[in-house]
């Protein structure tokens, strides 16, 4: 770690202000670099387990696999599973880093919220017939949000996938939409296991999983919510969570409506 800070001076003039500002900037840069380093470290850590598992199976195959159909079968299955996990990890990490460049690449994108939510709602109903999806639409007009359609879809899919993964016996999920003059809110509610107060903030952190052993079984990388949060915030929105253990969770995303549309909606 190189220290690029300049010596602070207390002459109380422009020069001392400048030195102070410069050091502030260096500190911010340093924090950013530390975060990146932490990210690379976390990623390496997450990839180490699946790589080690695949390696173990390949070694076993090399030794006994050729003559033992059972070893052959199990090793191939397990290796494929781990490869699948690595693939999803890598693709989620790419999503996370790409979310940094939204303003440049998706500045002109617009999405009709009602249309998109309906499409996702119907898709999920079809893919998960064992669940009862309930729609509670409280939208006035047809608000348009300045967001790339696939990104809004990705956020909703992350929340709905989680709602499904962490539901228990009560297989019911509510999607509700509402708007004010300036914002649209989409909420996803499940009646599953819920999240304890002390974990409410942490679930949005990269690689954070409440129950590491179980989540691994279910194939989660602990990146979904950090992607959803990053994307929402890049589009000047926010994501919030209300939950209690045993009764379920509500995730809410709020996004600004396209500016010149505000008047139209308020006149209705
Ligand atoms: P994962 O891929 O593990 O689901 P996420 O970032 O999407 O990663 O979520 C992080 C953790 O937050 C999950 O491992 C789980 O413990 C918790 N979580 C997320 N959504 C819910 C939910 N709807 N109900 C209960 N717990 C949840």
mmCIF file with all atom_site columns, N, CA and C in Angstrom, residues 180-242:
data_model
loop_
_atom_site.group_PDB
_atom_site.id
_atom_site.type_symbol
_atom_site.label_atom_id
_atom_site.label_alt_id
_atom_site.label_comp_id
_atom_site.label_asym_id
_atom_site.label_entity_id
_atom_site.label_seq_id
_atom_site.pdbx_PDB_ins_code
_atom_site.Cartn_x
_atom_site.Cartn_y
_atom_site.Cartn_z
_atom_site.occupancy
_atom_site.B_iso_or_equiv
_atom_site.pdbx_formal_charge
_atom_site.auth_seq_id
_atom_site.auth_comp_id
_atom_site.auth_asym_id
_atom_site.auth_atom_id
_atom_site.pdbx_PDB_model_num
ATOM 1   N N  . UNK A 1 180 ? -46.604 6.965   -7.112  1.00 0.00 ? 180 UNK A N  1
ATOM 2   C CA . UNK A 1 180 ? -46.922 8.343   -6.761  1.00 0.00 ? 180 UNK A CA 1
ATOM 3   C C  . UNK A 1 180 ? -46.646 9.144   -8.027  1.00 0.00 ? 180 UNK A C  1
ATOM 4   N N  . UNK A 1 181 ? -46.647 10.476  -7.901  1.00 0.00 ? 181 UNK A N  1
ATOM 5   C CA . UNK A 1 181 ? -46.360 11.286  -9.088  1.00 0.00 ? 181 UNK A CA 1
ATOM 6   C C  . UNK A 1 181 ? -44.954 11.024  -9.603  1.00 0.00 ? 181 UNK A C  1
ATOM 7   N N  . UNK A 1 182 ? -44.055 10.743  -8.659  1.00 0.00 ? 182 UNK A N  1
ATOM 8   C CA . UNK A 1 182 ? -42.657 10.667  -9.065  1.00 0.00 ? 182 UNK A CA 1
ATOM 9   C C  . UNK A 1 182 ? -42.037 9.286   -9.056  1.00 0.00 ? 182 UNK A C  1
ATOM 10  N N  . UNK A 1 183 ? -42.657 8.363   -8.342  1.00 0.00 ? 183 UNK A N  1
ATOM 11  C CA . UNK A 1 183 ? -42.007 7.055   -8.240  1.00 0.00 ? 183 UNK A CA 1
ATOM 12  C C  . UNK A 1 183 ? -42.973 5.892   -8.441  1.00 0.00 ? 183 UNK A C  1
ATOM 13  N N  . UNK A 1 184 ? -42.363 4.769   -8.799  1.00 0.00 ? 184 UNK A N  1
ATOM 14  C CA . UNK A 1 184 ? -43.110 3.518   -8.897  1.00 0.00 ? 184 UNK A CA 1
ATOM 15  C C  . UNK A 1 184 ? -42.561 2.591   -7.826  1.00 0.00 ? 184 UNK A C  1
ATOM 16  N N  . UNK A 1 185 ? -43.473 1.845   -7.200  1.00 0.00 ? 185 UNK A N  1
ATOM 17  C CA . UNK A 1 185 ? -42.993 0.871   -6.225  1.00 0.00 ? 185 UNK A CA 1
ATOM 18  C C  . UNK A 1 185 ? -43.468 -0.518  -6.635  1.00 0.00 ? 185 UNK A C  1
ATOM 19  N N  . UNK A 1 186 ? -42.535 -1.459  -6.594  1.00 0.00 ? 186 UNK A N  1
ATOM 20  C CA . UNK A 1 186 ? -42.906 -2.855  -6.851  1.00 0.00 ? 186 UNK A CA 1
ATOM 21  C C  . UNK A 1 186 ? -42.481 -3.652  -5.620  1.00 0.00 ? 186 UNK A C  1
ATOM 22  N N  . UNK A 1 187 ? -43.421 -4.422  -5.063  1.00 0.00 ? 187 UNK A N  1
ATOM 23  C CA . UNK A 1 187 ? -43.083 -5.194  -3.870  1.00 0.00 ? 187 UNK A CA 1
ATOM 24  C C  . UNK A 1 187 ? -43.295 -6.677  -4.119  1.00 0.00 ? 187 UNK A C  1
ATOM 25  N N  . UNK A 1 188 ? -42.397 -7.468  -3.573  1.00 0.00 ? 188 UNK A N  1
ATOM 26  C CA . UNK A 1 188 ? -42.512 -8.929  -3.661  1.00 0.00 ? 188 UNK A CA 1
ATOM 27  C C  . UNK A 1 188 ? -42.572 -9.468  -2.236  1.00 0.00 ? 188 UNK A C  1
ATOM 28  N N  . UNK A 1 189 ? -43.668 -10.156 -1.930  1.00 0.00 ? 189 UNK A N  1
ATOM 29  C CA . UNK A 1 189 ? -43.847 -10.642 -0.558  1.00 0.00 ? 189 UNK A CA 1
ATOM 30  C C  . UNK A 1 189 ? -43.984 -12.162 -0.533  1.00 0.00 ? 189 UNK A C  1
ATOM 31  N N  . UNK A 1 190 ? -43.241 -12.769 0.393   1.00 0.00 ? 190 UNK A N  1
ATOM 32  C CA . UNK A 1 190 ? -43.438 -14.205 0.606   1.00 0.00 ? 190 UNK A CA 1
ATOM 33  C C  . UNK A 1 190 ? -43.840 -14.436 2.059   1.00 0.00 ? 190 UNK A C  1
ATOM 34  N N  . UNK A 1 191 ? -44.291 -15.654 2.339   1.00 0.00 ? 191 UNK A N  1
ATOM 35  C CA . UNK A 1 191 ? -44.740 -15.986 3.694   1.00 0.00 ? 191 UNK A CA 1
ATOM 36  C C  . UNK A 1 191 ? -43.890 -17.123 4.233   1.00 0.00 ? 191 UNK A C  1
ATOM 37  N N  . UNK A 1 192 ? -42.608 -17.058 3.890   1.00 0.00 ? 192 UNK A N  1
ATOM 38  C CA . UNK A 1 192 ? -41.678 -18.131 4.224   1.00 0.00 ? 192 UNK A CA 1
ATOM 39  C C  . UNK A 1 192 ? -40.951 -17.911 5.538   1.00 0.00 ? 192 UNK A C  1
ATOM 40  N N  . UNK A 1 193 ? -39.696 -18.316 5.527   1.00 0.00 ? 193 UNK A N  1
ATOM 41  C CA . UNK A 1 193 ? -38.964 -18.353 6.795   1.00 0.00 ? 193 UNK A CA 1
ATOM 42  C C  . UNK A 1 193 ? -38.603 -16.987 7.370   1.00 0.00 ? 193 UNK A C  1
ATOM 43  N N  . UNK A 1 194 ? -38.537 -15.970 6.537   1.00 0.00 ? 194 UNK A N  1
ATOM 44  C CA . UNK A 1 194 ? -38.221 -14.639 7.042   1.00 0.00 ? 194 UNK A CA 1
ATOM 45  C C  . UNK A 1 194 ? -36.754 -14.468 7.397   1.00 0.00 ? 194 UNK A C  1
ATOM 46  N N  . UNK A 1 195 ? -36.398 -13.228 7.792   1.00 0.00 ? 195 UNK A N  1
ATOM 47  C CA . UNK A 1 195 ? -34.998 -12.890 8.057   1.00 0.00 ? 195 UNK A CA 1
ATOM 48  C C  . UNK A 1 195 ? -34.933 -12.177 9.402   1.00 0.00 ? 195 UNK A C  1
ATOM 49  N N  . UNK A 1 196 ? -34.006 -12.595 10.241  1.00 0.00 ? 196 UNK A N  1
ATOM 50  C CA . UNK A 1 196 ? -33.885 -11.989 11.571  1.00 0.00 ? 196 UNK A CA 1
ATOM 51  C C  . UNK A 1 196 ? -33.366 -10.558 11.461  1.00 0.00 ? 196 UNK A C  1
ATOM 52  N N  . UNK A 1 197 ? -33.769 -9.741  12.412  1.00 0.00 ? 197 UNK A N  1
ATOM 53  C CA . UNK A 1 197 ? -33.418 -8.324  12.413  1.00 0.00 ? 197 UNK A CA 1
ATOM 54  C C  . UNK A 1 197 ? -31.921 -8.079  12.169  1.00 0.00 ? 197 UNK A C  1
ATOM 55  N N  . UNK A 1 198 ? -31.085 -8.878  12.833  1.00 0.00 ? 198 UNK A N  1
ATOM 56  C CA . UNK A 1 198 ? -29.636 -8.616  12.729  1.00 0.00 ? 198 UNK A CA 1
ATOM 57  C C  . UNK A 1 198 ? -29.067 -8.928  11.345  1.00 0.00 ? 198 UNK A C  1
ATOM 58  N N  . UNK A 1 199 ? -29.862 -9.620  10.516  1.00 0.00 ? 199 UNK A N  1
ATOM 59  C CA . UNK A 1 199 ? -29.360 -9.941  9.168   1.00 0.00 ? 199 UNK A CA 1
ATOM 60  C C  . UNK A 1 199 ? -29.944 -9.063  8.074   1.00 0.00 ? 199 UNK A C  1
ATOM 61  N N  . UNK A 1 200 ? -30.869 -8.180  8.462   1.00 0.00 ? 200 UNK A N  1
ATOM 62  C CA . UNK A 1 200 ? -31.608 -7.409  7.450   1.00 0.00 ? 200 UNK A CA 1
ATOM 63  C C  . UNK A 1 200 ? -30.691 -6.634  6.507   1.00 0.00 ? 200 UNK A C  1
ATOM 64  N N  . UNK A 1 201 ? -29.644 -6.024  7.079   1.00 0.00 ? 201 UNK A N  1
ATOM 65  C CA . UNK A 1 201 ? -28.743 -5.229  6.237   1.00 0.00 ? 201 UNK A CA 1
ATOM 66  C C  . UNK A 1 201 ? -27.775 -6.110  5.477   1.00 0.00 ? 201 UNK A C  1
ATOM 67  N N  . UNK A 1 202 ? -27.296 -7.156  6.163   1.00 0.00 ? 202 UNK A N  1
ATOM 68  C CA . UNK A 1 202 ? -26.229 -7.981  5.586   1.00 0.00 ? 202 UNK A CA 1
ATOM 69  C C  . UNK A 1 202 ? -26.649 -8.735  4.336   1.00 0.00 ? 202 UNK A C  1
ATOM 70  N N  . UNK A 1 203 ? -27.947 -9.053  4.225   1.00 0.00 ? 203 UNK A N  1
ATOM 71  C CA . UNK A 1 203 ? -28.345 -9.880  3.063   1.00 0.00 ? 203 UNK A CA 1
ATOM 72  C C  . UNK A 1 203 ? -28.044 -9.187  1.732   1.00 0.00 ? 203 UNK A C  1
ATOM 73  N N  . UNK A 1 204 ? -27.863 -7.874  1.758   1.00 0.00 ? 204 UNK A N  1
ATOM 74  C CA . UNK A 1 204 ? -27.547 -7.160  0.516   1.00 0.00 ? 204 UNK A CA 1
ATOM 75  C C  . UNK A 1 204 ? -26.051 -7.153  0.215   1.00 0.00 ? 204 UNK A C  1
ATOM 76  N N  . UNK A 1 205 ? -25.255 -7.676  1.142   1.00 0.00 ? 205 UNK A N  1
ATOM 77  C CA . UNK A 1 205 ? -23.810 -7.712  0.911   1.00 0.00 ? 205 UNK A CA 1
ATOM 78  C C  . UNK A 1 205 ? -23.433 -8.853  -0.035  1.00 0.00 ? 205 UNK A C  1
ATOM 79  N N  . UNK A 1 206 ? -22.372 -8.610  -0.781  1.00 0.00 ? 206 UNK A N  1
ATOM 80  C CA . UNK A 1 206 ? -21.888 -9.642  -1.700  1.00 0.00 ? 206 UNK A CA 1
ATOM 81  C C  . UNK A 1 206 ? -21.524 -10.907 -0.940  1.00 0.00 ? 206 UNK A C  1
ATOM 82  N N  . UNK A 1 207 ? -21.931 -12.025 -1.468  1.00 0.00 ? 207 UNK A N  1
ATOM 83  C CA . UNK A 1 207 ? -21.594 -13.351 -0.954  1.00 0.00 ? 207 UNK A CA 1
ATOM 84  C C  . UNK A 1 207 ? -22.190 -13.649 0.408   1.00 0.00 ? 207 UNK A C  1
ATOM 85  N N  . UNK A 1 208 ? -23.068 -12.775 0.899   1.00 0.00 ? 208 UNK A N  1
ATOM 86  C CA . UNK A 1 208 ? -23.649 -13.044 2.217   1.00 0.00 ? 208 UNK A CA 1
ATOM 87  C C  . UNK A 1 208 ? -24.828 -14.018 2.097   1.00 0.00 ? 208 UNK A C  1
ATOM 88  N N  . UNK A 1 209 ? -24.768 -15.078 2.883   1.00 0.00 ? 209 UNK A N  1
ATOM 89  C CA . UNK A 1 209 ? -25.877 -16.033 2.965   1.00 0.00 ? 209 UNK A CA 1
ATOM 90  C C  . UNK A 1 209 ? -26.124 -16.323 4.430   1.00 0.00 ? 209 UNK A C  1
ATOM 91  N N  . UNK A 1 210 ? -27.376 -16.321 4.820   1.00 0.00 ? 210 UNK A N  1
ATOM 92  C CA . UNK A 1 210 ? -27.649 -16.509 6.248   1.00 0.00 ? 210 UNK A CA 1
ATOM 93  C C  . UNK A 1 210 ? -27.261 -17.914 6.678   1.00 0.00 ? 210 UNK A C  1
ATOM 94  N N  . UNK A 1 211 ? -27.743 -18.892 5.926   1.00 0.00 ? 211 UNK A N  1
ATOM 95  C CA . UNK A 1 211 ? -27.429 -20.272 6.267   1.00 0.00 ? 211 UNK A CA 1
ATOM 96  C C  . UNK A 1 211 ? -26.552 -20.815 5.157   1.00 0.00 ? 211 UNK A C  1
ATOM 97  N N  . UNK A 1 212 ? -25.246 -20.788 5.393   1.00 0.00 ? 212 UNK A N  1
ATOM 98  C CA . UNK A 1 212 ? -24.309 -21.094 4.300   1.00 0.00 ? 212 UNK A CA 1
ATOM 99  C C  . UNK A 1 212 ? -24.488 -22.518 3.790   1.00 0.00 ? 212 UNK A C  1
ATOM 100 N N  . UNK A 1 213 ? -24.639 -23.476 4.715   1.00 0.00 ? 213 UNK A N  1
ATOM 101 C CA . UNK A 1 213 ? -24.737 -24.873 4.312   1.00 0.00 ? 213 UNK A CA 1
ATOM 102 C C  . UNK A 1 213 ? -25.968 -25.083 3.440   1.00 0.00 ? 213 UNK A C  1
ATOM 103 N N  . UNK A 1 214 ? -27.113 -24.589 3.912   1.00 0.00 ? 214 UNK A N  1
ATOM 104 C CA . UNK A 1 214 ? -28.338 -24.838 3.185   1.00 0.00 ? 214 UNK A CA 1
ATOM 105 C C  . UNK A 1 214 ? -28.362 -24.090 1.852   1.00 0.00 ? 214 UNK A C  1
ATOM 106 N N  . UNK A 1 215 ? -27.892 -22.861 1.876   1.00 0.00 ? 215 UNK A N  1
ATOM 107 C CA . UNK A 1 215 ? -27.930 -22.082 0.640   1.00 0.00 ? 215 UNK A CA 1
ATOM 108 C C  . UNK A 1 215 ? -27.088 -22.739 -0.447  1.00 0.00 ? 215 UNK A C  1
ATOM 109 N N  . UNK A 1 216 ? -26.009 -23.393 -0.028  1.00 0.00 ? 216 UNK A N  1
ATOM 110 C CA . UNK A 1 216 ? -25.148 -24.049 -1.017  1.00 0.00 ? 216 UNK A CA 1
ATOM 111 C C  . UNK A 1 216 ? -25.912 -25.176 -1.700  1.00 0.00 ? 216 UNK A C  1
ATOM 112 N N  . UNK A 1 217 ? -26.705 -25.900 -0.901  1.00 0.00 ? 217 UNK A N  1
ATOM 113 C CA . UNK A 1 217 ? -27.546 -26.946 -1.472  1.00 0.00 ? 217 UNK A CA 1
ATOM 114 C C  . UNK A 1 217 ? -28.491 -26.372 -2.513  1.00 0.00 ? 217 UNK A C  1
ATOM 115 N N  . UNK A 1 218 ? -29.025 -25.208 -2.195  1.00 0.00 ? 218 UNK A N  1
ATOM 116 C CA . UNK A 1 218 ? -30.011 -24.628 -3.091  1.00 0.00 ? 218 UNK A CA 1
ATOM 117 C C  . UNK A 1 218 ? -29.361 -23.867 -4.234  1.00 0.00 ? 218 UNK A C  1
ATOM 118 N N  . UNK A 1 219 ? -28.043 -23.887 -4.277  1.00 0.00 ? 219 UNK A N  1
ATOM 119 C CA . UNK A 1 219 ? -27.362 -23.328 -5.418  1.00 0.00 ? 219 UNK A CA 1
ATOM 120 C C  . UNK A 1 219 ? -27.150 -21.824 -5.388  1.00 0.00 ? 219 UNK A C  1
ATOM 121 N N  . UNK A 1 220 ? -27.418 -21.192 -4.247  1.00 0.00 ? 220 UNK A N  1
ATOM 122 C CA . UNK A 1 220 ? -27.245 -19.741 -4.180  1.00 0.00 ? 220 UNK A CA 1
ATOM 123 C C  . UNK A 1 220 ? -25.784 -19.352 -3.999  1.00 0.00 ? 220 UNK A C  1
ATOM 124 N N  . UNK A 1 221 ? -25.391 -18.245 -4.623  1.00 0.00 ? 221 UNK A N  1
ATOM 125 C CA . UNK A 1 221 ? -24.026 -17.741 -4.469  1.00 0.00 ? 221 UNK A CA 1
ATOM 126 C C  . UNK A 1 221 ? -23.959 -16.588 -3.478  1.00 0.00 ? 221 UNK A C  1
ATOM 127 N N  . UNK A 1 222 ? -25.112 -16.114 -3.035  1.00 0.00 ? 222 UNK A N  1
ATOM 128 C CA . UNK A 1 222 ? -25.110 -14.957 -2.142  1.00 0.00 ? 222 UNK A CA 1
ATOM 129 C C  . UNK A 1 222 ? -24.874 -13.663 -2.901  1.00 0.00 ? 222 UNK A C  1
ATOM 130 N N  . UNK A 1 223 ? -25.098 -13.691 -4.220  1.00 0.00 ? 223 UNK A N  1
ATOM 131 C CA . UNK A 1 223 ? -24.857 -12.475 -5.007  1.00 0.00 ? 223 UNK A CA 1
ATOM 132 C C  . UNK A 1 223 ? -26.150 -11.824 -5.501  1.00 0.00 ? 223 UNK A C  1
ATOM 133 N N  . UNK A 1 224 ? -27.242 -12.587 -5.499  1.00 0.00 ? 224 UNK A N  1
ATOM 134 C CA . UNK A 1 224 ? -28.487 -12.086 -6.074  1.00 0.00 ? 224 UNK A CA 1
ATOM 135 C C  . UNK A 1 224 ? -28.909 -10.721 -5.543  1.00 0.00 ? 224 UNK A C  1
ATOM 136 N N  . UNK A 1 225 ? -29.037 -10.625 -4.245  1.00 0.00 ? 225 UNK A N  1
ATOM 137 C CA . UNK A 1 225 ? -29.523 -9.358  -3.687  1.00 0.00 ? 225 UNK A CA 1
ATOM 138 C C  . UNK A 1 225 ? -28.541 -8.209  -3.873  1.00 0.00 ? 225 UNK A C  1
ATOM 139 N N  . UNK A 1 226 ? -27.236 -8.517  -3.890  1.00 0.00 ? 226 UNK A N  1
ATOM 140 C CA . UNK A 1 226 ? -26.296 -7.411  -4.113  1.00 0.00 ? 226 UNK A CA 1
ATOM 141 C C  . UNK A 1 226 ? -26.406 -6.915  -5.558  1.00 0.00 ? 226 UNK A C  1
ATOM 142 N N  . UNK A 1 227 ? -26.721 -7.809  -6.481  1.00 0.00 ? 227 UNK A N  1
ATOM 143 C CA . UNK A 1 227 ? -26.942 -7.370  -7.869  1.00 0.00 ? 227 UNK A CA 1
ATOM 144 C C  . UNK A 1 227 ? -28.224 -6.534  -7.945  1.00 0.00 ? 227 UNK A C  1
ATOM 145 N N  . UNK A 1 228 ? -29.295 -7.017  -7.294  1.00 0.00 ? 228 UNK A N  1
ATOM 146 C CA . UNK A 1 228 ? -30.566 -6.280  -7.319  1.00 0.00 ? 228 UNK A CA 1
ATOM 147 C C  . UNK A 1 228 ? -30.394 -4.879  -6.734  1.00 0.00 ? 228 UNK A C  1
ATOM 148 N N  . UNK A 1 229 ? -29.646 -4.781  -5.642  1.00 0.00 ? 229 UNK A N  1
ATOM 149 C CA . UNK A 1 229 ? -29.445 -3.489  -4.988  1.00 0.00 ? 229 UNK A CA 1
ATOM 150 C C  . UNK A 1 229 ? -28.614 -2.556  -5.864  1.00 0.00 ? 229 UNK A C  1
ATOM 151 N N  . UNK A 1 230 ? -27.526 -3.107  -6.389  1.00 0.00 ? 230 UNK A N  1
ATOM 152 C CA . UNK A 1 230 ? -26.634 -2.311  -7.230  1.00 0.00 ? 230 UNK A CA 1
ATOM 153 C C  . UNK A 1 230 ? -27.399 -1.766  -8.451  1.00 0.00 ? 230 UNK A C  1
ATOM 154 N N  . UNK A 1 231 ? -28.151 -2.648  -9.117  1.00 0.00 ? 231 UNK A N  1
ATOM 155 C CA . UNK A 1 231 ? -28.897 -2.223  -10.299 1.00 0.00 ? 231 UNK A CA 1
ATOM 156 C C  . UNK A 1 231 ? -29.912 -1.139  -9.937  1.00 0.00 ? 231 UNK A C  1
ATOM 157 N N  . UNK A 1 232 ? -30.691 -1.383  -8.877  1.00 0.00 ? 232 UNK A N  1
ATOM 158 C CA . UNK A 1 232 ? -31.716 -0.406  -8.495  1.00 0.00 ? 232 UNK A CA 1
ATOM 159 C C  . UNK A 1 232 ? -31.084 0.950   -8.208  1.00 0.00 ? 232 UNK A C  1
ATOM 160 N N  . UNK A 1 233 ? -29.993 0.937   -7.484  1.00 0.00 ? 233 UNK A N  1
ATOM 161 C CA . UNK A 1 233 ? -29.367 2.211   -7.117  1.00 0.00 ? 233 UNK A CA 1
ATOM 162 C C  . UNK A 1 233 ? -28.726 2.902   -8.310  1.00 0.00 ? 233 UNK A C  1
ATOM 163 N N  . UNK A 1 234 ? -28.193 2.124   -9.248  1.00 0.00 ? 234 UNK A N  1
ATOM 164 C CA . UNK A 1 234 ? -27.625 2.731   -10.448 1.00 0.00 ? 234 UNK A CA 1
ATOM 165 C C  . UNK A 1 234 ? -28.690 3.508   -11.225 1.00 0.00 ? 234 UNK A C  1
ATOM 166 N N  . UNK A 1 235 ? -29.944 3.066   -11.114 1.00 0.00 ? 235 UNK A N  1
ATOM 167 C CA . UNK A 1 235 ? -31.041 3.780   -11.785 1.00 0.00 ? 235 UNK A CA 1
ATOM 168 C C  . UNK A 1 235 ? -31.732 4.757   -10.836 1.00 0.00 ? 235 UNK A C  1
ATOM 169 N N  . UNK A 1 236 ? -31.012 5.167   -9.813  1.00 0.00 ? 236 UNK A N  1
ATOM 170 C CA . UNK A 1 236 ? -31.487 6.180   -8.858  1.00 0.00 ? 236 UNK A CA 1
ATOM 171 C C  . UNK A 1 236 ? -32.714 5.734   -8.067  1.00 0.00 ? 236 UNK A C  1
ATOM 172 N N  . UNK A 1 237 ? -32.845 4.444   -7.865  1.00 0.00 ? 237 UNK A N  1
ATOM 173 C CA . UNK A 1 237 ? -33.933 3.942   -7.044  1.00 0.00 ? 237 UNK A CA 1
ATOM 174 C C  . UNK A 1 237 ? -33.389 3.393   -5.741  1.00 0.00 ? 237 UNK A C  1
ATOM 175 N N  . UNK A 1 238 ? -34.261 2.760   -4.978  1.00 0.00 ? 238 UNK A N  1
ATOM 176 C CA . UNK A 1 238 ? -33.762 2.087   -3.780  1.00 0.00 ? 238 UNK A CA 1
ATOM 177 C C  . UNK A 1 238 ? -34.529 0.804   -3.508  1.00 0.00 ? 238 UNK A C  1
ATOM 178 N N  . UNK A 1 239 ? -33.892 -0.039  -2.725  1.00 0.00 ? 239 UNK A N  1
ATOM 179 C CA . UNK A 1 239 ? -34.501 -1.322  -2.401  1.00 0.00 ? 239 UNK A CA 1
ATOM 180 C C  . UNK A 1 239 ? -34.564 -1.432  -0.885  1.00 0.00 ? 239 UNK A C  1
ATOM 181 N N  . UNK A 1 240 ? -35.700 -1.901  -0.368  1.00 0.00 ? 240 UNK A N  1
ATOM 182 C CA . UNK A 1 240 ? -35.798 -2.017  1.082   1.00 0.00 ? 240 UNK A CA 1
ATOM 183 C C  . UNK A 1 240 ? -36.428 -3.348  1.454   1.00 0.00 ? 240 UNK A C  1
ATOM 184 N N  . UNK A 1 241 ? -36.303 -3.690  2.704   1.00 0.00 ? 241 UNK A N  1
ATOM 185 C CA . UNK A 1 241 ? -36.708 -5.019  3.148   1.00 0.00 ? 241 UNK A CA 1
ATOM 186 C C  . UNK A 1 241 ? -37.359 -4.942  4.516   1.00 0.00 ? 241 UNK A C  1
ATOM 187 N N  . UNK A 1 242 ? -38.503 -5.621  4.611   1.00 0.00 ? 242 UNK A N  1
ATOM 188 C CA . UNK A 1 242 ? -39.186 -5.760  5.894   1.00 0.00 ? 242 UNK A CA 1
ATOM 189 C C  . UNK A 1 242 ? -39.365 -7.250  6.098   1.00 0.00 ? 242 UNK A C  1
#
